[in-house]
Coordinates of C-alpha atoms in Angstrom, one line a residue:
X20 CA 61.1 -92.2 -25.0
X21 CA 60.8 -90.7 -28.1
X22 CA 59.0 -93.8 -29.8
X23 CA 56.5 -93.7 -27.1
X24 CA 55.7 -90.0 -27.9
X25 CA 55.2 -90.8 -31.3
X26 CA 53.1 -93.7 -30.8
X27 CA 50.8 -91.5 -28.4
X28 CA 50.4 -88.6 -31.1
X29 CA 49.5 -91.5 -33.6
X30 CA 46.5 -92.7 -31.3
X31 CA 45.4 -89.5 -30.5
X32 CA 44.9 -88.6 -34.3
X33 CA 42.9 -92.1 -34.7
X34 CA 40.7 -91.4 -31.8
X35 CA 40.0 -88.1 -33.1
X36 CA 38.8 -89.0 -36.4
X37 CA 36.6 -91.8 -35.1
X38 CA 34.9 -89.3 -32.8
X39 CA 34.2 -87.0 -35.9
X40 CA 32.7 -89.9 -37.8
X41 CA 30.4 -90.9 -34.9
X42 CA 29.1 -87.3 -34.4
X43 CA 28.6 -87.0 -38.3
X44 CA 26.7 -90.6 -38.3
X45 CA 24.1 -89.3 -35.3
X46 CA 23.4 -86.2 -37.2
X47 CA 22.5 -87.7 -40.5
X48 CA 20.2 -90.2 -38.6
X49 CA 18.3 -87.4 -36.7
X50 CA 14.5 -87.4 -38.0
X51 CA 13.8 -83.8 -39.5
X52 CA 10.6 -81.7 -38.4
X53 CA 7.5 -81.9 -40.1
X54 CA 5.0 -78.9 -40.7
X55 CA 3.4 -77.5 -37.8
X56 CA -0.3 -77.8 -37.3
X57 CA -2.6 -74.9 -36.9
X58 CA -4.9 -75.2 -33.6
X59 CA -8.7 -74.8 -34.0
X60 CA -10.0 -71.3 -32.7
X61 CA -11.5 -71.3 -29.4
X62 CA -14.9 -69.9 -29.2
X63 CA -15.7 -66.7 -27.4
X64 CA -17.8 -66.9 -24.0
X65 CA -21.2 -65.7 -24.4
X66 CA -21.7 -62.0 -22.6
X67 CA -24.3 -62.5 -19.8
X68 CA -26.6 -59.3 -19.7
X69 CA -26.2 -57.1 -16.2
X70 CA -29.1 -56.9 -14.1
X71 CA -30.4 -53.2 -13.9
X72 CA -28.7 -51.1 -11.4
X73 CA -30.7 -48.6 -9.0
X74 CA -30.9 -45.4 -10.1
X75 CA -28.6 -42.9 -8.9
X76 CA -28.5 -39.0 -8.7
X77 CA -25.9 -37.6 -10.4
X78 CA -26.3 -33.8 -10.2
X79 CA -27.9 -31.6 -8.0
X80 CA -28.8 -27.8 -8.2
X81 CA -27.9 -25.9 -6.2
X82 CA -24.3 -27.5 -5.9
X83 CA -22.5 -28.1 -2.7
X84 CA -21.6 -24.6 -1.6
X85 CA -23.9 -22.8 -4.1
X86 CA -26.4 -20.6 -3.1
X87 CA -30.2 -20.8 -4.6
X88 CA -32.0 -17.5 -5.2
X89 CA -34.9 -16.9 -3.4
X90 CA -37.1 -17.4 -6.5
X91 CA -35.1 -20.3 -8.1
X92 CA -35.9 -23.8 -8.8
X93 CA -34.3 -27.2 -7.4
X94 CA -33.1 -29.6 -10.0
X95 CA -32.2 -33.2 -9.7
X96 CA -30.7 -35.2 -12.5
X97 CA -30.7 -38.9 -12.5
X98 CA -28.5 -41.5 -14.3
X99 CA -31.5 -43.3 -16.1
X100 CA -35.0 -42.6 -16.8
X101 CA -37.3 -42.4 -13.8
X102 CA -40.8 -43.1 -12.9
X103 CA -42.1 -39.6 -12.6
X104 CA -44.8 -40.1 -10.0
X105 CA -42.8 -42.0 -7.4
X106 CA -40.2 -39.4 -7.5
X107 CA -42.2 -36.6 -6.9
X108 CA -44.3 -38.5 -4.0
X109 CA -40.5 -39.0 -2.4
X110 CA -39.6 -35.5 -2.4
X111 CA -39.8 -33.2 0.3
X112 CA -38.1 -30.2 1.6
X113 CA -37.7 -29.1 5.2
X114 CA -38.9 -26.5 6.4
X115 CA -42.2 -27.7 4.2
X116 CA -42.1 -25.9 1.0
X117 CA -45.2 -26.2 -1.4
X118 CA -44.3 -26.0 -5.1
X119 CA -44.9 -27.7 -8.4
X120 CA -42.5 -30.2 -10.4
X121 CA -41.7 -30.3 -14.2
X122 CA -39.5 -32.8 -16.1
X123 CA -37.1 -31.1 -19.0
X124 CA -36.6 -35.0 -19.8
X125 CA -37.1 -38.6 -18.3
X126 CA -33.9 -38.1 -16.1
X127 CA -34.3 -34.6 -14.9
X128 CA -37.0 -33.3 -12.2
X129 CA -37.3 -29.5 -11.2
X130 CA -39.3 -28.3 -8.2
X131 CA -40.3 -24.7 -8.4
X132 CA -41.4 -23.2 -5.0
X133 CA -44.7 -21.6 -5.1
X134 CA -43.5 -18.3 -3.2
X135 CA -39.9 -17.2 -2.9
X136 CA -37.9 -19.0 -0.4
X137 CA -36.8 -16.9 2.7
X138 CA -33.4 -15.2 2.2
X139 CA -30.1 -16.6 4.1
X140 CA -32.1 -19.6 5.2
X141 CA -31.0 -23.2 5.1
X142 CA -32.8 -25.8 3.8
X143 CA -32.8 -29.6 3.5
X144 CA -34.1 -31.7 0.2
X145 CA -34.8 -35.3 0.7
X146 CA -35.4 -38.0 -2.0
X147 CA -36.8 -41.1 -0.1
X148 CA -36.2 -44.5 -1.1
X149 CA -39.5 -44.9 -2.7
X150 CA -38.5 -43.2 -5.7
X151 CA -38.2 -45.4 -8.6
X152 CA -36.7 -45.7 -11.9
X153 CA -38.4 -46.5 -15.2
X154 CA -37.5 -50.1 -14.7
X155 CA -39.2 -50.2 -11.1
X156 CA -36.0 -50.3 -9.3
X157 CA -36.0 -48.0 -6.1
X158 CA -33.1 -45.7 -4.8
X159 CA -30.4 -47.7 -2.8
X160 CA -30.8 -45.3 0.1
X161 CA -32.6 -41.9 0.5
X162 CA -30.7 -38.8 -1.1
X163 CA -30.3 -36.0 1.6
X164 CA -28.7 -32.6 0.9
X165 CA -28.7 -28.9 2.3
X166 CA -28.7 -25.8 0.6
X167 CA -28.9 -21.8 1.4
X168 CA -30.9 -19.0 -0.1
X169 CA -28.9 -15.9 -1.2
X170 CA -28.2 -13.8 1.8
X171 CA -28.6 -10.1 2.1
X172 CA -26.2 -7.6 0.6
X173 CA -24.4 -5.8 3.5
X174 CA -21.8 -2.9 3.8
X175 CA -18.5 -4.4 5.2
X176 CA -16.4 -1.2 5.7
X177 CA -16.7 2.2 5.0
X178 CA -14.0 5.1 4.8
X179 CA -13.4 7.7 6.2
X180 CA -14.8 5.2 9.1
X181 CA -17.8 6.2 11.2
X182 CA -17.5 9.1 13.5
X183 CA -14.2 10.1 12.2
X184 CA -13.4 13.7 13.4
X185 CA -10.6 14.7 11.3
X186 CA -10.8 13.3 7.7
X187 CA -8.6 15.2 5.2
X188 CA -10.5 17.3 2.9
X189 CA -9.3 15.7 -0.2
X190 CA -10.2 12.2 1.1
X191 CA -12.0 9.8 -1.2
X192 CA -15.2 8.3 0.3
X193 CA -15.0 4.5 0.0
X194 CA -17.5 1.4 0.6
X195 CA -16.7 -2.1 0.7
X196 CA -19.6 -4.6 0.0
X197 CA -19.8 -8.3 1.3
X198 CA -20.7 -9.5 -2.3
X199 CA -20.0 -8.3 -5.7
X200 CA -22.5 -5.6 -6.8
X201 CA -21.4 -5.2 -10.2
X202 CA -19.8 -7.0 -13.1
X203 CA -16.0 -6.9 -13.6
X204 CA -15.8 -3.9 -16.0
X205 CA -13.1 -1.3 -17.3
X206 CA -13.2 2.0 -16.2
X207 CA -14.5 3.1 -19.6
X208 CA -17.5 0.9 -19.2
X209 CA -18.7 2.1 -15.8
X210 CA -21.4 4.7 -17.3
X211 CA -24.4 2.4 -16.4
X212 CA -23.2 0.9 -13.0
X213 CA -25.2 1.9 -9.9
X214 CA -23.7 4.7 -7.8
X215 CA -24.7 3.9 -4.2
X216 CA -23.7 7.0 -2.1
X217 CA -26.0 10.0 -1.3
X218 CA -23.9 12.7 0.6
X219 CA -25.0 15.6 2.5
X220 CA -24.2 18.4 2.2
X221 CA -24.4 17.9 -1.4
X222 CA -20.9 17.1 -2.9
X223 CA -19.9 17.2 -6.4
X224 CA -17.3 14.4 -7.7
X225 CA -16.7 11.1 -9.6
X226 CA -17.3 7.8 -8.5
X227 CA -15.9 4.5 -9.8
X228 CA -15.7 0.6 -9.1
X229 CA -12.5 -0.3 -8.2
X230 CA -13.6 -3.8 -8.6
X231 CA -17.1 -5.6 -8.2
X232 CA -17.3 -5.2 -4.5
X233 CA -15.6 -1.8 -3.8
X234 CA -16.7 1.7 -4.6
X235 CA -14.8 4.9 -4.4
X236 CA -16.2 8.5 -4.6
X237 CA -13.5 11.3 -5.5
X238 CA -15.0 14.9 -4.2
X239 CA -14.1 17.6 -6.8
X240 CA -13.7 19.9 -5.2
X241 CA -12.4 19.0 -2.0
X242 CA -14.8 18.6 0.8
X243 CA -15.5 21.5 3.3
X244 CA -13.2 21.9 6.3
X245 CA -14.9 21.6 9.6
X246 CA -17.8 20.0 8.1
X247 CA -20.0 17.0 9.3
X248 CA -20.9 15.1 6.1
X249 CA -23.9 12.3 6.1
X250 CA -23.6 9.8 3.7
X251 CA -26.4 7.0 3.0
X252 CA -26.8 3.8 0.7
X253 CA -30.2 3.4 0.1
X254 CA -31.8 0.0 0.8
X255 CA -33.1 -2.0 -2.2
X256 CA -29.3 -2.0 -3.9
X257 CA -28.8 -5.5 -5.4
X258 CA -26.0 -7.7 -5.9
X259 CA -25.1 -9.9 -8.8
X260 CA -26.4 -12.8 -7.2
X261 CA -29.6 -11.3 -6.1
X262 CA -28.5 -10.7 -2.5
X263 CA -30.5 -7.1 -1.6
X264 CA -29.6 -4.4 0.7
X265 CA -32.3 -5.0 3.3
X266 CA -31.9 -1.5 4.9
X267 CA -30.7 1.9 4.6
X268 CA -27.0 2.0 5.5
X269 CA -26.2 5.5 7.2
X270 CA -22.8 6.9 8.6
X271 CA -21.5 10.5 9.3
X272 CA -17.6 11.8 9.2
X273 CA -16.2 15.4 10.2
X274 CA -13.5 16.9 7.8
X275 CA -10.6 18.4 9.7
X276 CA -10.6 22.1 10.6
X277 CA -7.7 24.4 9.3
X278 CA -4.6 24.5 11.1
X279 CA -0.9 25.2 10.8
X280 CA 1.3 22.2 10.0
X281 CA 4.7 23.9 10.4
X282 CA 6.5 27.1 10.0
X283 CA 9.7 28.1 8.3
X284 CA 11.5 29.5 10.5
X285 CA 10.6 27.6 13.4
X286 CA 9.3 28.8 16.6
X287 CA 12.3 29.9 18.8
X288 CA 14.8 29.2 15.8
X289 CA 17.7 31.8 15.4
X290 CA 20.5 32.4 13.1
X291 CA 17.4 33.0 10.6
X292 CA 19.2 34.2 7.4
X293 CA 18.6 37.9 6.8
X294 CA 17.0 37.6 3.2
X295 CA 14.9 34.2 4.0
X296 CA 11.2 34.2 3.3
X297 CA 9.0 33.3 6.0
X298 CA 6.5 30.3 5.3
X299 CA 3.3 29.2 6.8
X300 CA 2.5 25.5 5.9
X301 CA -1.3 24.8 6.3
X302 CA -3.0 21.3 6.5
X303 CA -5.2 22.3 3.5
X304 CA -6.1 24.7 0.8
X305 CA -6.8 28.1 2.3
X306 CA -8.8 31.1 1.1
X307 CA -5.8 33.6 -0.1
X308 CA -7.4 36.9 0.7
X309 CA -8.6 36.1 4.2
X310 CA -4.9 34.3 4.8
X311 CA -2.9 37.2 3.7
X312 CA -4.9 39.7 5.9
X313 CA -4.5 37.4 8.8
X314 CA -0.4 37.2 8.5
X315 CA 1.8 40.0 10.3
X316 CA 5.3 39.9 10.8
X317 CA 6.8 42.5 13.6
X318 CA 9.9 43.3 14.6
X319 CA 11.0 43.8 18.5
X320 CA 9.6 47.5 18.7
X321 CA 6.1 46.0 17.2
X322 CA 6.6 47.6 14.0
X323 CA 5.0 45.5 11.2
X324 CA 7.2 44.5 8.4
X325 CA 6.1 45.1 4.8
X326 CA 6.5 42.4 2.3
X327 CA 5.2 40.5 -0.6
X328 CA 3.1 37.0 -0.6
X329 CA 3.4 34.0 -2.6
X330 CA 1.5 30.5 -2.4
X331 CA 3.1 27.2 -2.6
X332 CA 1.0 23.7 -3.2
X333 CA 1.7 21.1 -0.9
X334 CA 3.6 19.1 -3.1
X335 CA 6.6 21.4 -3.2
X336 CA 6.7 21.5 0.6
X337 CA 8.8 19.6 3.2
X338 CA 9.1 20.2 6.9
X339 CA 11.6 22.5 8.5
X340 CA 14.4 19.9 9.0
X341 CA 15.6 21.9 12.1
X342 CA 12.2 20.8 13.8
X343 CA 9.6 18.0 13.6
X344 CA 6.2 18.6 12.0
X345 CA 3.8 20.5 14.0
X346 CA 0.6 19.5 16.2
X347 CA -2.7 21.1 16.1
X348 CA -1.5 23.7 18.7
X349 CA 1.8 24.4 16.8
X350 CA 4.3 22.1 18.7
X351 CA 6.3 18.9 17.9
X352 CA 3.4 16.8 16.8
X353 CA 3.0 13.0 18.4
X354 CA 5.2 10.4 16.7
X355 CA 7.7 13.1 15.0
X356 CA 7.8 14.1 11.3
X357 CA 4.7 13.5 9.5
X358 CA 4.3 13.5 5.7
X359 CA 2.5 16.6 4.1
X360 CA -0.7 15.7 2.9
X361 CA -1.7 16.5 -0.7
X362 CA -4.2 19.1 0.1
X363 CA -1.4 21.2 1.9
X364 CA -0.9 24.6 0.8
X365 CA 1.8 27.3 2.1
X366 CA 1.9 31.0 2.5
X367 CA 5.3 32.4 1.7
X368 CA 5.9 35.9 2.8
X369 CA 9.0 37.8 1.6
X370 CA 10.3 41.0 3.8
X371 CA 10.8 44.3 1.4
X372 CA 13.9 44.7 3.1
X373 CA 16.2 42.2 4.5
X374 CA 15.9 41.4 8.5
X375 CA 18.0 43.4 10.8
X376 CA 20.8 41.9 12.5
X377 CA 20.3 40.7 15.9
X378 CA 16.7 41.2 15.1
X379 CA 13.9 39.7 17.1
X380 CA 10.8 39.2 15.0
X381 CA 7.2 37.8 15.8
X382 CA 5.0 36.3 13.1
X383 CA 1.5 35.8 13.6
X384 CA -1.5 34.0 11.6
X385 CA -4.9 35.5 13.1
X386 CA -7.9 33.3 13.7
X387 CA -9.8 34.9 10.7
X388 CA -7.7 32.8 8.0
X389 CA -10.3 30.7 6.3
X390 CA -10.0 27.4 4.1
X391 CA -10.8 27.4 0.7
X392 CA -14.0 25.3 0.8
X393 CA -16.4 26.3 3.3
X394 CA -16.5 28.7 6.1
X395 CA -14.2 27.1 8.8
X396 CA -11.3 29.1 10.0
X397 CA -8.3 28.5 12.5
X398 CA -10.6 29.1 15.1
X399 CA -7.3 30.3 17.3
X400 CA -4.5 32.6 16.1
X401 CA -1.3 31.0 15.7
X402 CA 2.1 32.9 16.8
X403 CA 5.9 31.9 16.9
X404 CA 9.1 33.9 17.2
X405 CA 12.4 33.8 15.8
X406 CA 15.7 35.6 15.8
X407 CA 17.8 37.1 12.8
X408 CA 21.5 36.1 12.3
X409 CA 23.7 38.0 15.0
X410 CA 26.3 40.8 13.9
X411 CA 29.5 39.2 13.2
X412 CA 31.8 38.4 16.2
X413 CA 34.1 36.3 17.4
X414 CA 32.8 34.0 20.5
X415 CA 36.2 32.2 21.4
X416 CA 39.2 30.6 19.8
X417 CA 40.8 27.2 20.4
X418 CA 43.5 27.3 21.9
X419 CA 42.7 30.6 23.7
X420 CA 45.0 33.5 23.9
X421 CA 48.1 32.6 26.1
X422 CA 47.4 28.9 26.1
X423 CA 50.7 27.1 26.8
X424 CA 49.3 23.4 26.2
X425 CA 47.6 23.8 22.9
X426 CA 47.0 21.0 20.6
X427 CA 49.6 20.6 17.9
X428 CA 49.0 21.9 14.4
X429 CA 45.4 23.4 14.7
X430 CA 43.7 27.0 15.1
X431 CA 39.9 27.1 15.3
X432 CA 37.7 30.4 15.4
X433 CA 34.2 30.1 16.6
X434 CA 32.0 32.9 15.2
X435 CA 28.4 34.3 16.6
X436 CA 26.8 33.5 13.2
X437 CA 27.3 32.4 9.5
X438 CA 30.4 33.7 7.7
X439 CA 31.4 34.1 4.1
X440 CA 34.0 31.6 3.9
X441 CA 35.8 33.4 1.0
X442 CA 36.7 36.2 3.2
X443 CA 38.1 33.9 6.2
X444 CA 41.5 32.5 5.1
X445 CA 42.7 35.9 3.4
X446 CA 42.2 37.6 6.4
X447 CA 44.0 34.9 9.0
X448 CA 47.9 35.1 9.4
X449 CA 50.0 32.8 11.7
X450 CA 53.3 33.4 12.7
X451 CA 55.8 31.6 12.1
X452 CA 54.0 30.8 8.9
X453 CA 53.4 27.2 8.2
X454 CA 54.9 25.5 5.4
X455 CA 51.5 24.3 4.3
X456 CA 47.9 24.8 5.7
X457 CA 44.5 23.2 5.3
X458 CA 41.2 24.9 6.3
X459 CA 37.5 23.6 7.3
X460 CA 34.3 25.6 7.8
X461 CA 31.7 23.9 9.9
X462 CA 28.2 25.3 9.1
X463 CA 26.6 24.0 12.3
X464 CA 28.7 25.7 14.8
X465 CA 30.1 28.6 12.6
X466 CA 33.7 27.3 13.2
X467 CA 36.8 28.0 10.7
X468 CA 39.6 25.7 11.3
X469 CA 43.2 26.3 10.1
X470 CA 45.5 23.2 10.0
X471 CA 49.4 23.0 9.6
X472 CA 52.0 21.0 10.4
X473 CA 52.9 20.2 14.1
X474 CA 56.0 22.3 15.5
X475 CA 56.5 21.2 19.4
X476 CA 57.4 23.8 21.8
X477 CA 56.8 26.4 19.3
X478 CA 55.2 29.9 20.1
X479 CA 52.7 31.2 17.5
X480 CA 50.9 34.5 16.9
X481 CA 47.4 34.7 15.2
X482 CA 46.5 37.7 13.5
X483 CA 42.7 37.8 12.8
X484 CA 41.8 40.9 10.3
X485 CA 38.6 42.9 10.8
X486 CA 37.6 42.4 7.2
X487 CA 36.2 38.9 7.6
X488 CA 32.3 39.4 6.9
X489 CA 29.1 37.3 7.2
X490 CA 27.1 36.3 3.9
X491 CA 25.4 39.8 3.8
X492 CA 29.0 41.9 3.6
X493 CA 28.9 42.9 7.5
X494 CA 32.4 42.7 8.6
X495 CA 33.9 42.0 12.0
X496 CA 35.3 45.6 11.9
X497 CA 38.1 45.2 14.4
X498 CA 41.3 43.1 14.3
X499 CA 42.2 40.4 16.7

C-alpha cells in the first residue's frame, strides 16, 4: 500500500511540472500588440439657417391688471423690427379712439389718444394679422388685450360714522380712501401732504396720514359737547395713480352731551364711611365753576352739607365696585360695567365734618352743569341717595343665647356696621376659657368669629364688652 501511495505522488509531481512548462510556452508564443492608430477627425455638419419666424408681441403697456391714466399712451414691444405702416393700419381700439403713433425704435410702437380716455372704462386693443415684420412676415394670429383706465378716488369709510349721535368729545375724525392718496412717508415728512377735511364748526387740531390711504384728524381742544359737526372732503382730490374724487363727500355726526357715568357712593348704598368723599364721574371734561355750583349734598332734614371740591382726571377713575357703570339716566347701563372714556372727569366733594351715624343723605347735580367745550349742559338734574354707617350694635349671634344644640367650637357676632377689629377680641371673654382660639373678621357682613377646640356637652358663657368700637371710635356702650 505504501508503494502505491509513493508512486502516485511521483506521478503527480511530474504532471504538475509538465503543465507549468506548457503554460510558459503558450505565453511566450502569444503575439505582442503594436502601436494604436489615431482615427481621422470627423468633419462637423454645416448649420442650416432657420427660416424667419413670425413677429411676436413681448410686452404691452398697460400690463395685465394695470390701469392706464386717462392721458396715458399704449405701448407695444415686438421681438423684431416691424413694418411700421402695416402695424399702424392693423391697430384698433374699441370703443373707437383717435390718436397718433410714434416709434421710439423699430421694435416699439406707442399710441397716444388725441383726447383723454374715459375714467373707470374698459377698452380692447387689437393688432390684426396684417401687421408685418420688416422681413415681411405677418403675425401668426391677431393680438387682443383688454385694459382699464384709472377710476375715481372714493371714500371707503369715515369715523365717526355718518349720523352718529353720541360721538365722544375726544374722538378722532378718520377717513379711509379706496386708493393711495399720498406716498408712503414718515410722520416728520408730512408737512406738504394734503389735509383733506373741512370741518364745521371750525375745529383746531392736527392731522396725519397713518398710511397712504388713511387720514386721521385729532381735535385739540376736544370737540364741543352736544354739537353737530359737518365734515366735507372737496371734489378734485387726486390719488397717486391720477384718480380724482369726482364729487364732494359730506357727512355729519353729533357729539355726546354731558352726563353722569357713575357715582361713589352709588344710589341706594348703605354703610357709607363717615369720612368718605363723594365723587361724581362725568363722561367728559366739565366746566368746573358751573358744575361745582350745581352740586349739593343735604341730610335728612334738608340741611346742606358744606365741604370742599377737587377734580380728578378720567385716567384716575374706576367705577364703584359695588355697582355697574351707570347709563344715561344714572341706572345700570346695558352690558354691565363699561370702561371709563379718556375724556372722563370726576368731581370729588369732601364734607367739612364727618357724616352723621345713621345719616341719610341726598346728593344732586343740577341740570345747569355744563361741559368745558361748548354750551351743552346736563339738561336734566341727576340725584341719588345713600346712608351713612349705622351706630355700632349687635344684630345677632350664632349660636344664639340659650342655644342647646350649638356647633362645636365656634361663636360668631354679627354687627350692624363696620367695626374696628382691634377692639373686638380684647372685649370678648368665654367661660370656660378655651385652651386656644382663632379669630376671623368678615368685612362683607361685619361678622366676627371666635373659634376654639370643641368640648361636647359643655355649657359656655360669653361676655361681650361695651368698649367694642367702630373705626370712628363709636362704642357699643353696653355689655352683653
